[in-house]
Structures are given as C-alpha cells and as structure tokens.
Amino acid sequence: MSNEFRSGYVALIGKPNTGKSTLMNALVGEKLSITAHRPQTTRHQILGIKTTAEYQCVFVDTPGIHDDNQKAIHRYMNRAATGMLEDADLICVLLDVANFNRDDEKILRRVSSYDKVLLVINKIDQLSKSACLPLMQKISEQVPDFESVPVSALKGENLDRLEQLIVARLPVGVPHFPDDQLTDKSMRFISAEIVREKLFRVLKQELPYSITVSIDHYLEETDITRISATIWVERKSQKAIVIGKNGGLLKKIGTLARGDIERLVDARVYLQLWVKVREDWADDEQSLAAFGYSDGNPSH
Ligand SMILES: Nc1nc2c(ncn2[C@@H]2O[C@H](COP(=O)(O)OP(=O)(O)OP(=O)(O)O)[C@@H](O)[C@H]2O)c(=O)[nH]1
Ligand SMILES: [Mg+2]
C-alpha cells in the first residue's frame, strides 16, 4: 500500500439487526448510532467519521433493508438504506453468521454488479469456531467474487483486520471532513435518537415502531445542558403505555437517556420528556417531514 492519504465513504448495509450500527460505533469508537435487539432500529443515514494520520474513513450507517413498504416511513427508510450505493467508495454488506437467509441473498443480488463490495460476517462470538466455519463457507460459495471477513462488532473481534481491508480499498485523496469531526449529526439529533433507543429497549412488542422523538429545546449552559423532548405516538392508547403507572415508565426512560446523553456531552443534563399524540404520523408525509424524515440527510 502506498503512503498517500486515503479517504472515502464506506456504506454499511444489510438486512435489519445484523449489527450495522454496533459496528459503526465500534469502528469510530463513539456511540453515534443507536442499537437495539429489535429490527428496524436505525431510520436515517448516519455518518461516523474516523480520521488518522493515514486515512479518513466516512462510515455510513443505514437502516436495515426490508420488504415492508406499507407505510411512508418504511419507504423513507428503504431509500435511506440504499440511497448511497452508487456514491460509496466501498459497500460493506453485513451478515449475521447464524442467521443467513433469503433476505441476505436478495441484498447480495442487488449489489452483485458492483466490484466494490466486502462481506462482513458478523456475530461470530455467538457460535463456536467449528460451527462458524461451514456457515461462512456456505456464504462465500454463494458470492465467490466478494472477499469476506468474519468479525464480532460487539466483542471487537477481528476489527483491526476489517479496518485494514477497508482502508486498502479507499481511494487516495484529501479528507472530506475536518479531522476532529465525528459525525454529520447534531447533538440535538443524537439526543433524540438516544431517547428513542431507550423506548426501543424498554417498550414491548410493536409500540417502538409507532414512536418518534423531537427536541423542543436544547440549551447548553455553563454547568448544565437543558433538553426538552417530545415523544410522539400514533394513538391515544399508546400515550398511557409510554407514561406508565404513575409516570414510572417515562421516568425510567428519562433516567436511562439522561445517563447516555451526559456521557456524550460530558456535562450534567436536565432532560424533560413529554408524550403527545399525532395520529398516524408514520404514514403521513407532512408529519414525516416535520419530524426530520425527509430526503437529504437530516441533521436536526
Ligand atoms: N452477539 C453479538 N451481538 C451483536 C453483534 N453485533 C451486534 N449485535 C447485537 O445485535 C443487535 C442489533 O444490533 P444493531 O447494531 O442495532 O443492528 P443494525 O443492523 O444496526 O439494526 P437495524 O438498525 O435495525 O437495521 C443488538 O442487540 C446488538 O447488540 C455481535 O458481534 N455479536
Ligand atoms: Mg442500526
């Protein structure tokens, strides 16, 4: 490899829940993108930028590609998921080693015409080596043209090797961002996402999918950051569930979110949460635009 500076965009794509956001956070070394054990957690493209003396790698976390196009929000998510395949310098397709199926095959067919693809076989920590090997072989046989690398994003296994493979494929060029910039998103955006993450982790069944979070006020004072956020639900009945008995659930979500935001901003945080209803916001283009789900990379 030459000593020239390398710089480029690396799309992290794959079906929902394969570990794209976990991987981006691990590679950048900061929690920029929220994660949860449920599918369809990520809803936007989110950049995670890693800059060293030798390279700048702009990772693009994306929503999981899925067939559910029922609501306007799903269509927005699928556009965000695949919207940068053309422009990326490298496409990393994430696969869950223990859960490779037709949805992955479909995604692989979709990228088969590109020569800039690297398969990242994730979650190898979940299986023994002897169980992993035949599964990895099966995946490689299906797409023999693509190089693959086994990793565990969660445990940090083999990420050095992955990074080497990625950097070797970046074009020589100048950085796209200042060397201290970590993401394209604002603290407001990330704070709203952190609240949404806690809702995804705490609430059961389908309810998280009916929720979005907006930031009403974000005020940095010398010794405290004051944030007021609204949790939007689609139905009145959902509001009561989010609030919980005596406000208990909302309080729990607030405490969890505050802790994460404090770590991120490295200051004390006062977080105020409200719950409001906007009927069927997830299938209403106007509401979606108001909540930042509009094409052209939101950074609200
Ligand atoms: N055991 C194990 N779990 C992992 C690994 N990587 C991610 N996970 C878990 O898999 C779940 C999904 O991770 P995410 O990073 O949210 O997955 P994603 O691909 O971004 O999901 P969507 O945004 O919904 O498309 C979370 O519970 C992670 O902790 C891994 O290497 N090993
Ligand atoms: Mg994600």
Tab-separated table of C-alpha atoms and ligand atoms in Angstrom:
chain	number	residue	atom	x	y	z
A	1	MET	CA	0.000	0.000	0.000
A	2	SER	CA	1.302	3.483	-0.827
A	3	ASN	CA	1.902	6.061	1.864
A	4	GLU	CA	-0.513	8.509	0.311
A	5	PHE	CA	-3.522	9.663	2.343
A	6	ARG	CA	-6.677	7.677	1.677
A	7	SER	CA	-10.172	8.998	2.058
A	8	GLY	CA	-13.610	7.715	1.196
A	9	TYR	CA	-17.170	6.700	2.014
A	10	VAL	CA	-17.960	3.210	3.287
A	11	ALA	CA	-21.630	2.213	3.236
A	12	LEU	CA	-22.678	-0.268	5.904
A	13	ILE	CA	-25.726	-2.052	4.541
A	14	GLY	CA	-27.630	-5.239	5.273
A	15	LYS	CA	-30.925	-6.579	6.476
A	16	PRO	CA	-32.232	-5.287	9.828
A	17	ASN	CA	-30.494	-6.323	13.044
A	18	THR	CA	-27.238	-7.572	11.516
A	19	GLY	CA	-25.174	-5.169	13.640
A	20	LYS	CA	-24.503	-2.250	11.288
A	21	SER	CA	-24.867	0.427	13.964
A	22	THR	CA	-22.917	-1.593	16.532
A	23	LEU	CA	-20.112	-1.984	14.001
A	24	MET	CA	-20.006	1.689	13.087
A	25	ASN	CA	-19.839	2.707	16.744
A	26	ALA	CA	-17.066	0.176	17.376
A	27	LEU	CA	-15.014	1.324	14.382
A	28	VAL	CA	-15.343	5.026	15.212
A	29	GLY	CA	-15.005	4.450	18.965
A	30	GLU	CA	-18.031	6.561	19.906
A	31	LYS	CA	-21.679	5.741	20.360
A	32	LEU	CA	-23.103	7.772	17.477
A	33	SER	CA	-25.849	5.460	16.287
A	34	ILE	CA	-28.431	3.752	18.472
A	35	THR	CA	-28.689	-0.029	18.710
A	36	ALA	CA	-31.294	-2.489	19.942
A	37	HIS	CA	-32.028	-6.180	19.736
A	38	ARG	CA	-35.042	-5.448	17.534
A	39	PRO	CA	-35.023	-4.960	13.754
A	40	GLN	CA	-35.520	-1.552	12.112
A	41	THR	CA	-33.914	0.478	14.868
A	42	THR	CA	-31.977	2.847	12.591
A	43	ARG	CA	-34.141	5.134	10.471
A	44	HIS	CA	-31.684	7.567	8.887
A	45	GLN	CA	-28.299	7.559	7.228
A	46	ILE	CA	-25.804	8.493	9.939
A	47	LEU	CA	-22.161	9.254	9.277
A	48	GLY	CA	-19.393	8.086	11.591
A	49	ILE	CA	-16.042	9.597	10.679
A	50	LYS	CA	-12.684	8.112	11.635
A	51	THR	CA	-9.602	10.149	10.834
A	52	THR	CA	-5.989	9.091	11.424
A	53	ALA	CA	-2.673	10.360	10.052
A	54	GLU	CA	-3.041	7.901	7.147
A	55	TYR	CA	-6.722	7.912	6.246
A	56	GLN	CA	-10.212	9.275	6.731
A	57	CYS	CA	-12.957	6.694	6.617
A	58	VAL	CA	-16.510	8.014	6.454
A	59	PHE	CA	-18.776	5.163	7.523
A	60	VAL	CA	-22.424	5.486	6.548
A	61	ASP	CA	-24.749	3.621	8.880
A	62	THR	CA	-28.058	2.876	7.180
A	63	PRO	CA	-31.480	1.454	8.081
A	64	GLY	CA	-31.825	-2.302	7.510
A	65	ILE	CA	-33.141	-3.137	4.038
A	66	HIS	CA	-36.557	-4.746	4.355
A	67	ASP	CA	-39.578	-5.621	2.234
A	68	ASP	CA	-42.116	-3.862	4.407
A	69	ASN	CA	-43.087	-0.822	2.346
A	70	GLN	CA	-46.500	-0.390	3.882
A	71	LYS	CA	-46.097	2.998	5.490
A	72	ALA	CA	-44.429	6.161	4.255
A	73	ILE	CA	-41.754	5.814	6.936
A	74	HIS	CA	-40.759	2.378	5.604
A	75	ARG	CA	-40.352	3.795	2.135
A	76	TYR	CA	-38.200	6.608	3.555
A	77	MET	CA	-36.081	4.059	5.433
A	78	ASN	CA	-35.539	1.879	2.393
A	79	ARG	CA	-34.492	4.914	0.372
A	80	ALA	CA	-32.033	5.839	3.125
A	81	ALA	CA	-30.812	2.225	3.213
A	82	THR	CA	-29.793	2.004	-0.420
A	83	GLY	CA	-29.555	5.659	-1.442
A	84	MET	CA	-25.796	5.821	-1.436
A	85	LEU	CA	-24.721	2.565	-3.045
A	86	GLU	CA	-23.692	4.364	-6.237
A	87	ASP	CA	-21.630	7.023	-4.472
A	88	ALA	CA	-19.923	4.886	-1.838
A	89	ASP	CA	-16.292	4.018	-2.419
A	90	LEU	CA	-16.887	0.695	-0.700
A	91	ILE	CA	-20.033	-1.227	0.232
A	92	CYS	CA	-19.775	-3.422	3.320
A	93	VAL	CA	-22.659	-5.893	3.419
A	94	LEU	CA	-23.268	-7.070	6.964
A	95	LEU	CA	-24.456	-10.622	7.505
A	96	ASP	CA	-25.336	-12.366	10.742
A	97	VAL	CA	-23.400	-15.635	10.609
A	98	ALA	CA	-26.102	-17.546	12.476
A	99	ASN	CA	-28.988	-16.075	10.539
A	100	PHE	CA	-28.166	-16.020	6.834
A	101	ASN	CA	-31.279	-16.357	4.707
A	102	ARG	CA	-33.112	-15.294	1.557
A	103	ASP	CA	-33.298	-11.677	2.680
A	104	ASP	CA	-29.495	-11.553	2.659
A	105	GLU	CA	-29.365	-13.333	-0.691
A	106	LYS	CA	-31.640	-10.683	-2.135
A	107	ILE	CA	-29.364	-7.904	-0.900
A	108	LEU	CA	-26.316	-9.689	-2.296
A	109	ARG	CA	-28.007	-9.986	-5.682
A	110	ARG	CA	-28.707	-6.285	-5.556
A	111	VAL	CA	-25.030	-5.400	-5.102
A	112	SER	CA	-23.695	-8.153	-7.371
A	113	SER	CA	-22.940	-5.738	-10.207
A	114	TYR	CA	-20.525	-3.714	-8.085
A	115	ASP	CA	-16.905	-4.679	-7.662
A	116	LYS	CA	-16.554	-2.529	-4.526
A	117	VAL	CA	-18.173	-4.966	-2.085
A	118	LEU	CA	-16.814	-6.504	1.098
A	119	LEU	CA	-18.826	-9.050	3.075
A	120	VAL	CA	-18.673	-8.568	6.823
A	121	ILE	CA	-19.804	-11.732	8.555
A	122	ASN	CA	-20.783	-10.518	11.989
A	123	LYS	CA	-21.681	-12.032	15.367
A	124	ILE	CA	-19.080	-14.803	15.198
A	125	ASP	CA	-18.946	-14.694	19.010
A	126	GLN	CA	-22.342	-16.371	19.063
A	127	LEU	CA	-21.062	-19.652	17.675
A	128	SER	CA	-18.092	-21.924	18.213
A	129	LYS	CA	-15.366	-21.801	15.576
A	130	SER	CA	-16.344	-25.234	14.293
A	131	ALA	CA	-19.945	-24.103	13.881
A	132	CYS	CA	-18.920	-20.834	12.190
A	133	LEU	CA	-16.656	-22.268	9.507
A	134	PRO	CA	-19.221	-24.229	7.450
A	135	LEU	CA	-21.665	-21.325	7.638
A	136	MET	CA	-19.028	-18.896	6.410
A	137	GLN	CA	-18.094	-21.303	3.643
A	138	LYS	CA	-21.724	-21.536	2.573
A	139	ILE	CA	-21.941	-17.751	2.356
A	140	SER	CA	-18.682	-17.419	0.394
A	141	GLU	CA	-19.778	-20.100	-2.078
A	142	GLN	CA	-22.856	-18.087	-2.942
A	143	VAL	CA	-20.839	-14.994	-3.782
A	144	PRO	CA	-17.327	-16.199	-4.629
A	145	ASP	CA	-16.350	-12.841	-6.138
A	146	PHE	CA	-16.642	-10.951	-2.870
A	147	GLU	CA	-13.996	-11.078	-0.184
A	148	SER	CA	-15.399	-11.795	3.262
A	149	VAL	CA	-14.182	-11.134	6.765
A	150	PRO	CA	-15.561	-12.647	9.975
A	151	VAL	CA	-15.951	-10.249	12.915
A	152	SER	CA	-17.720	-9.631	16.153
A	153	ALA	CA	-18.746	-5.982	16.281
A	154	LEU	CA	-19.965	-6.430	19.836
A	155	LYS	CA	-16.801	-8.023	21.216
A	156	GLY	CA	-14.414	-6.157	18.928
A	157	GLU	CA	-13.055	-9.367	17.369
A	158	ASN	CA	-11.100	-9.039	14.116
A	159	LEU	CA	-11.997	-5.366	13.676
A	160	ASP	CA	-8.332	-4.452	13.058
A	161	ARG	CA	-8.289	-6.823	10.108
A	162	LEU	CA	-11.584	-5.402	8.825
A	163	GLU	CA	-10.230	-1.884	9.076
A	164	GLN	CA	-7.105	-2.863	7.126
A	165	LEU	CA	-9.203	-4.363	4.345
A	166	ILE	CA	-11.420	-1.282	4.237
A	167	VAL	CA	-8.581	1.252	4.194
A	168	ALA	CA	-6.775	-0.648	1.431
A	169	ARG	CA	-9.866	-0.141	-0.742
A	170	LEU	CA	-10.243	3.589	-0.141
A	171	PRO	CA	-9.122	5.892	-2.921
A	172	VAL	CA	-6.124	8.144	-2.460
A	173	GLY	CA	-7.432	11.639	-1.795
A	174	VAL	CA	-7.943	14.524	0.573
A	175	PRO	CA	-10.234	14.241	3.619
A	176	HIS	CA	-13.913	15.120	3.182
A	177	PHE	CA	-14.312	16.410	6.766
A	178	PRO	CA	-12.208	18.251	9.374
A	179	ASP	CA	-10.074	15.788	11.328
A	180	ASP	CA	-11.934	16.366	14.625
A	181	GLN	CA	-15.449	15.844	13.200
A	182	LEU	CA	-17.059	12.545	14.232
A	183	THR	CA	-20.459	12.699	12.562
A	184	ASP	CA	-22.729	14.781	10.351
A	185	LYS	CA	-25.447	14.805	13.015
A	186	SER	CA	-26.041	17.421	15.708
A	187	MET	CA	-26.193	16.739	19.437
A	188	ARG	CA	-29.903	17.537	19.213
A	189	PHE	CA	-30.378	14.726	16.698
A	190	ILE	CA	-28.297	12.236	18.694
A	191	SER	CA	-30.128	13.151	21.929
A	192	ALA	CA	-33.496	12.454	20.286
A	193	GLU	CA	-32.123	9.162	18.998
A	194	ILE	CA	-30.906	8.173	22.466
A	195	VAL	CA	-34.406	8.711	23.871
A	196	ARG	CA	-35.763	6.585	21.006
A	197	GLU	CA	-33.209	3.872	21.786
A	198	LYS	CA	-34.420	3.628	25.369
A	199	LEU	CA	-38.011	3.361	24.137
A	200	PHE	CA	-36.925	0.578	21.768
A	201	ARG	CA	-35.234	-1.232	24.603
A	202	VAL	CA	-37.879	-0.756	27.289
A	203	LEU	CA	-41.192	-0.991	25.435
A	204	LYS	CA	-42.564	-4.301	24.298
A	205	GLN	CA	-43.989	-5.559	21.020
A	206	GLU	CA	-44.777	-3.127	18.242
A	207	LEU	CA	-45.017	0.106	20.198
A	208	PRO	CA	-41.486	1.448	19.445
A	209	TYR	CA	-42.363	1.404	15.761
A	210	SER	CA	-45.160	3.906	16.416
A	211	ILE	CA	-42.816	6.334	18.122
A	212	THR	CA	-40.611	9.210	17.097
A	213	VAL	CA	-38.872	11.808	19.231
A	214	SER	CA	-38.415	15.516	18.600
A	215	ILE	CA	-36.300	18.007	20.533
A	216	ASP	CA	-38.188	21.150	21.546
A	217	HIS	CA	-35.355	22.949	23.376
A	218	TYR	CA	-31.654	22.272	23.592
A	219	LEU	CA	-29.782	24.780	25.675
A	220	GLU	CA	-26.125	24.497	26.666
A	221	GLU	CA	-25.421	26.485	29.848
A	222	THR	CA	-22.053	26.672	31.586
A	223	ASP	CA	-22.648	23.820	34.020
A	224	ILE	CA	-25.701	22.056	32.592
A	225	THR	CA	-27.353	21.195	29.284
A	226	ARG	CA	-31.146	21.579	29.338
A	227	ILE	CA	-33.104	19.435	26.913
A	228	SER	CA	-36.825	19.220	26.409
A	229	ALA	CA	-38.039	16.427	24.130
A	230	THR	CA	-41.411	15.178	22.925
A	231	ILE	CA	-42.160	11.503	22.392
A	232	TRP	CA	-44.757	11.255	19.629
A	233	VAL	CA	-47.103	8.290	19.451
A	234	GLU	CA	-49.749	7.413	16.869
A	235	ARG	CA	-52.680	6.712	19.212
A	236	LYS	CA	-54.061	7.997	22.477
A	237	SER	CA	-53.976	4.488	23.970
A	238	GLN	CA	-50.223	4.355	23.307
A	239	LYS	CA	-49.615	7.531	25.286
A	240	ALA	CA	-50.764	5.916	28.528
A	241	ILE	CA	-48.475	2.930	27.947
A	242	VAL	CA	-45.421	5.130	27.374
A	243	ILE	CA	-46.125	7.143	30.511
A	244	GLY	CA	-46.736	4.014	32.585
A	245	LYS	CA	-48.275	3.649	36.012
A	246	ASN	CA	-47.695	6.858	37.990
A	247	GLY	CA	-45.350	8.004	35.252
A	248	GLY	CA	-42.941	5.203	36.150
A	249	LEU	CA	-42.023	4.103	32.662
A	250	LEU	CA	-41.410	7.619	31.372
A	251	LYS	CA	-39.210	8.282	34.379
A	252	LYS	CA	-37.180	5.148	33.681
A	253	ILE	CA	-36.712	6.125	30.031
A	254	GLY	CA	-35.672	9.623	31.087
A	255	THR	CA	-33.113	8.342	33.590
A	256	LEU	CA	-31.564	5.926	31.100
A	257	ALA	CA	-31.439	8.511	28.316
A	258	ARG	CA	-30.027	11.224	30.562
A	259	GLY	CA	-27.111	8.987	31.582
A	260	ASP	CA	-26.145	8.332	27.964
A	261	ILE	CA	-26.504	11.963	26.917
A	262	GLU	CA	-24.396	13.095	29.887
A	263	ARG	CA	-21.610	10.737	28.801
A	264	LEU	CA	-21.787	12.062	25.282
A	265	VAL	CA	-21.819	15.796	26.056
A	266	ASP	CA	-19.585	15.344	29.089
A	267	ALA	CA	-21.772	17.647	31.188
A	268	ARG	CA	-24.719	17.470	33.513
A	269	VAL	CA	-28.026	17.151	31.664
A	270	TYR	CA	-31.539	18.142	32.663
A	271	LEU	CA	-33.899	16.154	30.447
A	272	GLN	CA	-37.610	16.861	30.331
A	273	LEU	CA	-39.846	14.425	28.410
A	274	TRP	CA	-43.372	14.935	27.106
A	275	VAL	CA	-45.642	12.453	25.382
A	276	LYS	CA	-48.003	13.632	22.655
A	277	VAL	CA	-50.244	12.059	20.031
A	278	ARG	CA	-50.050	12.712	16.322
A	279	GLU	CA	-52.468	10.306	14.649
A	280	ASP	CA	-50.756	8.031	12.111
A	281	TRP	CA	-47.678	10.233	11.810
A	282	ALA	CA	-45.658	7.341	10.358
A	283	ASP	CA	-47.813	7.230	7.241
A	284	ASP	CA	-48.241	10.952	6.744
A	285	GLU	CA	-45.722	12.727	4.510
A	286	GLN	CA	-46.244	16.093	6.185
A	287	SER	CA	-45.681	14.757	9.689
A	288	LEU	CA	-42.665	12.788	8.492
A	289	ALA	CA	-41.099	15.925	7.034
A	290	ALA	CA	-41.806	17.820	10.263
A	291	PHE	CA	-40.068	15.068	12.258
A	292	GLY	CA	-36.987	15.071	10.013
A	293	TYR	CA	-37.801	12.076	7.842
A	294	SER	CA	-37.236	13.772	4.533
A	295	ASP	CA	-34.672	13.012	1.858
A	296	GLY	CA	-31.423	14.904	2.016
A	297	ASN	CA	-29.748	13.745	5.193
A	298	PRO	CA	-31.459	15.349	8.193
A	299	SER	CA	-29.250	16.757	10.914
A	300	HIS	CA	-31.936	18.438	13.013
B	1	LIG	N1	-23.625	-11.430	19.860
B	1	LIG	C1	-23.484	-10.363	19.089
B	1	LIG	N2	-24.475	-9.471	19.011
B	1	LIG	C2	-24.297	-8.401	18.205
B	1	LIG	C3	-23.115	-8.174	17.458
B	1	LIG	N3	-23.252	-7.045	16.763
B	1	LIG	C4	-24.469	-6.555	17.076
B	1	LIG	N4	-25.098	-7.362	17.939
B	1	LIG	C5	-26.424	-7.180	18.548
B	1	LIG	O1	-27.385	-7.263	17.512
B	1	LIG	C6	-28.474	-6.387	17.792
B	1	LIG	C7	-28.683	-5.465	16.608
B	1	LIG	O2	-27.577	-4.598	16.526
B	1	LIG	P1	-27.691	-3.223	15.738
B	1	LIG	O3	-26.315	-2.655	15.651
B	1	LIG	O4	-28.768	-2.378	16.293
B	1	LIG	O5	-28.127	-3.783	14.300
B	1	LIG	P2	-28.485	-2.958	12.984
B	1	LIG	O6	-28.018	-3.768	11.827
B	1	LIG	O7	-27.959	-1.572	13.077
B	1	LIG	O8	-30.073	-2.969	13.051
B	1	LIG	P3	-31.125	-2.004	12.292
B	1	LIG	O9	-30.724	-0.593	12.574
B	1	LIG	O10	-32.415	-2.364	12.924
B	1	LIG	O11	-31.051	-2.375	10.846
B	1	LIG	C8	-28.125	-5.646	19.081
B	1	LIG	O12	-28.764	-6.309	20.165
B	1	LIG	C9	-26.605	-5.800	19.156
B	1	LIG	O13	-26.101	-5.781	20.483
B	1	LIG	C10	-22.066	-9.158	17.579
B	1	LIG	O14	-20.991	-9.075	17.008
B	1	LIG	N5	-22.315	-10.222	18.405
B	2	MG	MG	-28.940	0.193	13.052
